[in-house]
PDB file of C-alpha atoms in Angstrom:
ATOM      1  CA  MET A   1      -0.119  -0.148  -0.048  1.00 59.00           C
ATOM      2  CA  ARG A   2       0.776   3.725  -0.383  1.00 79.00           C
ATOM      3  CA  LYS A   3       1.852   5.513   2.083  1.00 84.00           C
ATOM      4  CA  ASP A   4      -1.363   7.555   2.812  1.00 85.00           C
ATOM      5  CA  ALA A   5      -3.043   4.370   2.371  1.00 86.00           C
ATOM      6  CA  VAL A   6      -1.004   2.569   5.705  1.00 92.00           C
ATOM      7  CA  HIS A   7      -2.201   6.069   7.792  1.00 95.00           C
ATOM      8  CA  ASN A   8      -5.198   5.720   6.864  1.00 95.00           C
ATOM      9  CA  ARG A   9      -5.192   2.515   7.618  1.00 96.00           C
ATOM     10  CA  GLU A  10      -3.876   2.681  10.876  1.00 96.00           C
ATOM     11  CA  ARG A  11      -5.904   5.572  11.495  1.00 97.00           C
ATOM     12  CA  LEU A  12      -9.228   3.628  11.041  1.00 98.00           C
ATOM     13  CA  LEU A  13      -7.984   0.650  13.443  1.00 98.00           C
ATOM     14  CA  ARG A  14      -7.174   3.533  16.528  1.00 97.00           C
ATOM     15  CA  ALA A  15     -10.614   5.153  15.486  1.00 98.00           C
ATOM     16  CA  ALA A  16     -12.021   1.389  15.546  1.00 98.00           C
ATOM     17  CA  ARG A  17      -9.888   0.247  18.768  1.00 97.00           C
ATOM     18  CA  SER A  18     -11.361   3.098  21.006  1.00 97.00           C
ATOM     19  CA  LEU A  19     -14.501   2.903  19.794  1.00 98.00           C
ATOM     20  CA  PHE A  20     -15.138  -1.030  20.164  1.00 97.00           C
ATOM     21  CA  ALA A  21     -13.703  -0.956  23.489  1.00 96.00           C
ATOM     22  CA  ASP A  22     -16.203   2.054  25.260  1.00 96.00           C
ATOM     23  CA  ARG A  23     -19.462   0.990  23.485  1.00 96.00           C
ATOM     24  CA  GLY A  24     -19.023  -2.796  21.825  1.00 95.00           C
ATOM     25  CA  LEU A  25     -18.806  -4.419  18.340  1.00 95.00           C
ATOM     26  CA  ASP A  26     -22.181  -1.922  16.734  1.00 95.00           C
ATOM     27  CA  VAL A  27     -20.900   1.327  16.615  1.00 97.00           C
ATOM     28  CA  PRO A  28     -21.740   2.432  13.185  1.00 97.00           C
ATOM     29  CA  LEU A  29     -19.096   2.489  10.543  1.00 98.00           C
ATOM     30  CA  GLU A  30     -20.005   6.194   9.520  1.00 97.00           C
ATOM     31  CA  GLU A  31     -18.764   7.536  13.488  1.00 98.00           C
ATOM     32  CA  ILE A  32     -15.003   5.097  12.635  1.00 98.00           C
ATOM     33  CA  ALA A  33     -14.184   6.557  10.068  1.00 98.00           C
ATOM     34  CA  ARG A  34     -15.451  10.825  11.101  1.00 97.00           C
ATOM     35  CA  THR A  35     -13.567   9.712  14.354  1.00 98.00           C
ATOM     36  CA  ALA A  36     -10.497   8.510  11.900  1.00 97.00           C
ATOM     37  CA  GLY A  37     -10.775  11.654   9.903  1.00 97.00           C
ATOM     38  CA  VAL A  38     -11.411   9.412   6.621  1.00 96.00           C
ATOM     39  CA  SER A  39     -14.292   9.272   4.452  1.00 96.00           C
ATOM     40  CA  ILE A  40     -16.953   6.195   4.677  1.00 97.00           C
ATOM     41  CA  GLY A  41     -15.119   5.079   0.895  1.00 96.00           C
ATOM     42  CA  THR A  42     -12.113   4.808   2.652  1.00 96.00           C
ATOM     43  CA  LEU A  43     -12.780   3.287   5.344  1.00 97.00           C
ATOM     44  CA  TYR A  44     -14.584   0.436   3.171  1.00 97.00           C
ATOM     45  CA  ASN A  45     -11.622   0.695   0.659  1.00 95.00           C
ATOM     46  CA  ARG A  46      -9.617  -1.087   3.738  1.00 95.00           C
ATOM     47  CA  PHE A  47     -12.074  -2.984   5.380  1.00 97.00           C
ATOM     48  CA  PRO A  48     -14.559  -4.059   2.616  1.00 97.00           C
ATOM     49  CA  THR A  49     -16.876  -5.539   6.155  1.00 96.00           C
ATOM     50  CA  ARG A  50     -17.152  -4.815   9.183  1.00 95.00           C
ATOM     51  CA  GLN A  51     -16.088  -8.615  10.315  1.00 92.00           C
ATOM     52  CA  ALA A  52     -12.625  -7.412   8.261  1.00 96.00           C
ATOM     53  CA  LEU A  53     -12.066  -4.409  10.520  1.00 97.00           C
ATOM     54  CA  VAL A  54     -13.248  -6.422  13.829  1.00 95.00           C
ATOM     55  CA  ASP A  55     -11.013  -9.384  12.827  1.00 93.00           C
ATOM     56  CA  ALA A  56      -8.009  -6.413  12.181  1.00 96.00           C
ATOM     57  CA  VAL A  57      -8.843  -4.410  15.398  1.00 96.00           C
ATOM     58  CA  PHE A  58      -8.868  -7.921  17.291  1.00 94.00           C
ATOM     59  CA  GLU A  59      -6.343  -9.404  15.832  1.00 92.00           C
ATOM     60  CA  ASP A  60      -3.684  -8.552  18.545  1.00 91.00           C
ATOM     61  CA  ARG A  61      -6.377 -10.295  21.470  1.00 90.00           C
ATOM     62  CA  MET A  62      -6.685 -13.736  19.259  1.00 85.00           C
ATOM     63  CA  ALA A  63      -2.431 -13.929  19.515  1.00 89.00           C
ATOM     64  CA  VAL A  64      -2.809 -12.891  23.535  1.00 93.00           C
ATOM     65  CA  VAL A  65      -5.412 -15.781  23.997  1.00 90.00           C
ATOM     66  CA  ALA A  66      -3.552 -18.395  22.488  1.00 90.00           C
ATOM     67  CA  ARG A  67      -0.789 -17.443  24.743  1.00 93.00           C
ATOM     68  CA  LEU A  68      -2.896 -17.984  27.574  1.00 94.00           C
ATOM     69  CA  ALA A  69      -4.269 -21.348  25.731  1.00 93.00           C
ATOM     70  CA  GLU A  70      -0.273 -22.164  26.302  1.00 93.00           C
ATOM     71  CA  GLU A  71       0.173 -21.277  29.632  1.00 96.00           C
ATOM     72  CA  ALA A  72      -2.752 -23.195  30.502  1.00 96.00           C
ATOM     73  CA  LEU A  73      -1.861 -26.288  28.552  1.00 96.00           C
ATOM     74  CA  THR A  74       1.755 -26.373  30.619  1.00 96.00           C
ATOM     75  CA  ALA A  75       0.809 -25.452  33.707  1.00 97.00           C
ATOM     76  CA  ASP A  76       2.107 -27.876  36.448  1.00 97.00           C
ATOM     77  CA  ASP A  77      -1.630 -28.019  38.152  1.00 98.00           C
ATOM     78  CA  ALA A  78      -4.357 -28.639  35.213  1.00 97.00           C
ATOM     79  CA  TRP A  79      -7.210 -26.681  37.185  1.00 97.00           C
ATOM     80  CA  ASP A  80      -4.449 -24.225  37.596  1.00 97.00           C
ATOM     81  CA  GLY A  81      -4.217 -23.802  34.181  1.00 97.00           C
ATOM     82  CA  PHE A  82      -7.699 -23.843  33.999  1.00 97.00           C
ATOM     83  CA  VAL A  83      -8.543 -21.059  36.189  1.00 97.00           C
ATOM     84  CA  ALA A  84      -5.884 -19.012  34.631  1.00 97.00           C
ATOM     85  CA  PHE A  85      -7.086 -19.008  31.165  1.00 94.00           C
ATOM     86  CA  LEU A  86     -10.218 -18.276  32.047  1.00 94.00           C
ATOM     87  CA  THR A  87      -9.480 -15.350  34.079  1.00 96.00           C
ATOM     88  CA  GLY A  88      -7.385 -14.121  31.351  1.00 95.00           C
ATOM     89  CA  VAL A  89      -9.733 -14.271  28.642  1.00 92.00           C
ATOM     90  CA  CYS A  90     -12.593 -12.623  30.958  1.00 93.00           C
ATOM     91  CA  GLU A  91     -10.066  -9.586  31.855  1.00 95.00           C
ATOM     92  CA  LEU A  92      -9.820  -8.870  28.562  1.00 94.00           C
ATOM     93  CA  GLN A  93     -13.512  -8.960  27.917  1.00 93.00           C
ATOM     94  CA  ALA A  94     -13.591  -6.762  31.183  1.00 94.00           C
ATOM     95  CA  ALA A  95     -11.190  -4.116  29.642  1.00 94.00           C
ATOM     96  CA  ASP A  96     -12.780  -3.843  26.217  1.00 95.00           C
ATOM     97  CA  LEU A  97     -17.114  -3.786  25.163  1.00 95.00           C
ATOM     98  CA  GLY A  98     -15.671  -5.032  22.159  1.00 95.00           C
ATOM     99  CA  TYR A  99     -13.661  -7.963  22.743  1.00 94.00           C
ATOM    100  CA  ASN A 100     -16.619  -8.387  25.220  1.00 93.00           C
ATOM    101  CA  ASP A 101     -18.390  -8.757  22.610  1.00 92.00           C
ATOM    102  CA  VAL A 102     -16.277 -10.888  20.688  1.00 90.00           C
ATOM    103  CA  ALA A 103     -16.356 -13.181  23.116  1.00 86.00           C
ATOM    104  CA  VAL A 104     -19.879 -13.721  22.803  1.00 84.00           C
ATOM    105  CA  ARG A 105     -20.691 -13.936  19.372  1.00 78.00           C
ATOM    106  CA  GLY A 106     -17.925 -15.772  18.083  1.00 64.00           C
ATOM    107  CA  ALA A 107     -17.015 -13.040  16.024  1.00 37.00           C
ATOM    108  CA  ALA A 108     -13.265 -13.624  15.898  1.00 39.00           C
ATOM    109  CA  ALA A 109     -12.396 -16.442  12.773  1.00 40.00           C
ATOM    110  CA  GLY A 110     -15.462 -18.244  14.391  1.00 43.00           C
ATOM    111  CA  ASP A 111     -14.031 -18.634  17.252  1.00 53.00           C
ATOM    112  CA  PRO A 112     -15.699 -17.796  20.386  1.00 46.00           C
ATOM    113  CA  ALA A 113     -13.558 -15.458  22.535  1.00 46.00           C
ATOM    114  CA  GLY A 114     -10.797 -16.737  19.940  1.00 47.00           C
ATOM    115  CA  GLY A 115     -10.151 -19.852  22.021  1.00 59.00           C
ATOM    116  CA  TYR A 116     -12.954 -22.624  21.875  1.00 67.00           C
ATOM    117  CA  SER A 117     -10.982 -25.018  20.327  1.00 75.00           C
ATOM    118  CA  LEU A 118      -7.999 -24.783  22.496  1.00 84.00           C
ATOM    119  CA  MET A 119     -10.774 -24.593  25.509  1.00 85.00           C
ATOM    120  CA  ARG A 120     -11.274 -27.906  24.499  1.00 89.00           C
ATOM    121  CA  ARG A 121      -7.773 -29.419  25.196  1.00 93.00           C
ATOM    122  CA  ILE A 122      -8.133 -27.277  28.380  1.00 95.00           C
ATOM    123  CA  VAL A 123     -11.349 -28.690  29.720  1.00 95.00           C
ATOM    124  CA  ASP A 124      -9.962 -32.063  28.575  1.00 96.00           C
ATOM    125  CA  ARG A 125      -6.481 -31.970  30.689  1.00 97.00           C
ATOM    126  CA  ALA A 126      -8.907 -30.666  33.592  1.00 97.00           C
ATOM    127  CA  HIS A 127     -10.791 -33.752  33.570  1.00 97.00           C
ATOM    128  CA  ALA A 128      -8.873 -36.486  33.164  1.00 97.00           C
ATOM    129  CA  SER A 129      -6.497 -34.393  35.934  1.00 96.00           C
ATOM    130  CA  GLY A 130     -10.025 -35.256  38.042  1.00 96.00           C
ATOM    131  CA  GLN A 131     -10.762 -32.048  39.114  1.00 96.00           C
ATOM    132  CA  LEU A 132     -13.105 -30.698  36.624  1.00 96.00           C
ATOM    133  CA  ARG A 133     -16.797 -31.785  37.322  1.00 94.00           C
ATOM    134  CA  ALA A 134     -17.085 -34.919  35.206  1.00 93.00           C
ATOM    135  CA  ASP A 135     -20.228 -33.803  34.007  1.00 92.00           C
ATOM    136  CA  VAL A 136     -19.324 -30.903  32.663  1.00 93.00           C
ATOM    137  CA  THR A 137     -18.736 -30.317  28.875  1.00 91.00           C
ATOM    138  CA  LEU A 138     -17.184 -28.002  26.488  1.00 88.00           C
ATOM    139  CA  GLU A 139     -20.281 -26.484  25.713  1.00 86.00           C
ATOM    140  CA  ASP A 140     -21.360 -25.852  29.429  1.00 89.00           C
ATOM    141  CA  MET A 141     -18.840 -23.405  28.944  1.00 87.00           C
ATOM    142  CA  ALA A 142     -20.368 -20.846  26.844  1.00 82.00           C
ATOM    143  CA  PHE A 143     -22.588 -20.285  29.839  1.00 84.00           C
ATOM    144  CA  VAL A 144     -19.787 -18.721  31.195  1.00 87.00           C
ATOM    145  CA  THR A 145     -18.402 -16.892  28.326  1.00 85.00           C
ATOM    146  CA  TRP A 146     -22.383 -15.424  28.317  1.00 87.00           C
ATOM    147  CA  GLY A 147     -22.658 -15.212  31.815  1.00 91.00           C
ATOM    148  CA  ILE A 148     -19.440 -12.751  32.456  1.00 92.00           C
ATOM    149  CA  ALA A 149     -19.822 -10.998  28.774  1.00 91.00           C
ATOM    150  CA  ALA A 150     -23.840  -9.842  30.983  1.00 91.00           C
ATOM    151  CA  THR A 151     -21.909  -9.406  33.931  1.00 93.00           C
ATOM    152  CA  VAL A 152     -18.871  -6.653  32.538  1.00 92.00           C
ATOM    153  CA  ARG A 153     -21.237  -5.500  30.490  1.00 90.00           C
ATOM    154  CA  ALA A 154     -23.561  -4.460  32.890  1.00 91.00           C
ATOM    155  CA  THR A 155     -21.098  -3.291  35.329  1.00 92.00           C
ATOM    156  CA  PHE A 156     -18.549  -1.523  33.071  1.00 89.00           C
ATOM    157  CA  ARG A 157     -18.862   1.941  34.465  1.00 89.00           C
ATOM    158  CA  VAL A 158     -19.800   1.176  37.930  1.00 90.00           C
ATOM    159  CA  ALA A 159     -18.113  -1.349  39.091  1.00 91.00           C
ATOM    160  CA  PRO A 160     -15.513  -2.584  36.690  1.00 89.00           C
ATOM    161  CA  GLY A 161     -14.350  -5.839  39.233  1.00 91.00           C
ATOM    162  CA  ALA A 162     -17.704  -7.354  39.622  1.00 93.00           C
ATOM    163  CA  TRP A 163     -16.794  -9.841  36.484  1.00 94.00           C
ATOM    164  CA  ARG A 164     -14.444 -11.393  39.113  1.00 95.00           C
ATOM    165  CA  ARG A 165     -17.168 -12.589  41.903  1.00 95.00           C
ATOM    166  CA  HIS A 166     -19.236 -13.941  39.306  1.00 94.00           C
ATOM    167  CA  LEU A 167     -16.372 -16.298  38.167  1.00 95.00           C
ATOM    168  CA  ALA A 168     -15.270 -17.213  41.617  1.00 95.00           C
ATOM    169  CA  LEU A 169     -18.991 -18.023  41.873  1.00 94.00           C
ATOM    170  CA  THR A 170     -18.788 -20.252  38.637  1.00 94.00           C
ATOM    171  CA  LEU A 171     -15.436 -21.706  39.109  1.00 95.00           C
ATOM    172  CA  ASP A 172     -16.833 -23.171  42.749  1.00 93.00           C
ATOM    173  CA  GLY A 173     -19.974 -24.867  40.884  1.00 91.00           C
ATOM    174  CA  LEU A 174     -17.682 -26.253  38.241  1.00 93.00           C
ATOM    175  CA  ARG A 175     -14.912 -28.495  40.342  1.00 92.00           C
ATOM    176  CA  ALA A 176     -15.801 -31.773  40.775  1.00 92.00           C
ATOM    177  CA  SER A 177     -16.379 -31.257  44.719  1.00 88.00           C
ATOM    178  CA  ALA A 178     -19.405 -29.487  43.716  1.00 84.00           C
ATOM    179  CA  ALA A 179     -20.682 -32.464  41.757  1.00 80.00           C
ATOM    180  CA  SER A 180     -23.077 -34.969  43.887  1.00 77.00           C
ATOM    181  CA  ASP A 181     -24.725 -37.823  42.909  1.00 71.00           C
ATOM    182  CA  SER A 182     -27.828 -36.977  44.424  1.00 66.00           C
ATOM    183  CA  ARG A 183     -28.423 -34.069  43.047  1.00 76.00           C
ATOM    184  CA  PRO A 184     -27.585 -33.943  39.038  1.00 81.00           C
ATOM    185  CA  LEU A 185     -27.671 -31.044  36.683  1.00 79.00           C
ATOM    186  CA  PRO A 186     -31.346 -31.449  35.702  1.00 85.00           C
ATOM    187  CA  VAL A 187     -31.395 -31.320  32.308  1.00 87.00           C
ATOM    188  CA  PRO A 188     -28.451 -32.058  29.414  1.00 85.00           C
ATOM    189  CA  PRO A 189     -25.969 -29.675  28.321  1.00 83.00           C
ATOM    190  CA  LEU A 190     -26.482 -28.256  25.067  1.00 79.00           C
ATOM    191  CA  THR A 191     -25.161 -29.855  22.048  1.00 84.00           C
ATOM    192  CA  PRO A 192     -21.986 -28.337  19.980  1.00 81.00           C
ATOM    193  CA  GLU A 193     -25.137 -27.313  17.012  1.00 80.00           C
ATOM    194  CA  GLN A 194     -27.036 -25.509  19.896  1.00 79.00           C
ATOM    195  CA  THR A 195     -24.460 -23.875  20.877  1.00 74.00           C
ATOM    196  CA  ALA A 196     -23.591 -23.012  17.334  1.00 73.00           C
ATOM    197  CA  VAL A 197     -26.859 -21.608  16.561  1.00 73.00           C
ATOM    198  CA  LEU A 198     -26.988 -19.456  19.953  1.00 70.00           C
ATOM    199  CA  MET A 199     -23.633 -17.925  20.006  1.00 64.00           C
ATOM    200  CA  PRO A 200     -23.929 -15.316  17.238  1.00 61.00           C
ATOM    201  CA  GLU A 201     -27.851 -14.763  18.652  1.00 59.00           C
ATOM    202  CA  CYS A 202     -26.678 -13.378  22.269  1.00 59.00           C
ATOM    203  CA  GLY A 203     -24.349 -10.289  22.020  1.00 56.00           C
TER     204      GLY A 203
END
């Protein structure tokens, strides 16, 4: 790209990153272009779709999620790795309403929180250690994503750390020691197909 095109792209990314972080992914593209000081036509020249812009803005977050996952998978204790991964992803959500929306919708590369496939390996490892309750499925982790995302959005400006209490309560319920044959979960988990349908609707 020419220098002016590169400059315009960087201005658009800065504007989008700031507006998404403060208000979420539904910021009008016209407002992003106006904030960047370029025309809407220039925005579409650089990013033909909203999704293309979202992917570019959050590319660095996807790299962070991948690093968190690798650290979780190499942690000495599988439960500690599981908790560290969830906490790290939730910290990204809490710092940025745009990424919070990405986590819910699976907006980046069709992968919720940028780490749904990696989450499978982390869940499997925690199961194998006997520390994650056996009746928890990968699809159940969608409830964690949706729940924390809703708490983040509701408390973002008033009590920005409230999600940590929500996550701690959730983690206590996921421990193997919380499961009981006398108190089985009342309904079966969502199927992968149901989860795929619901994810985009929960943003």
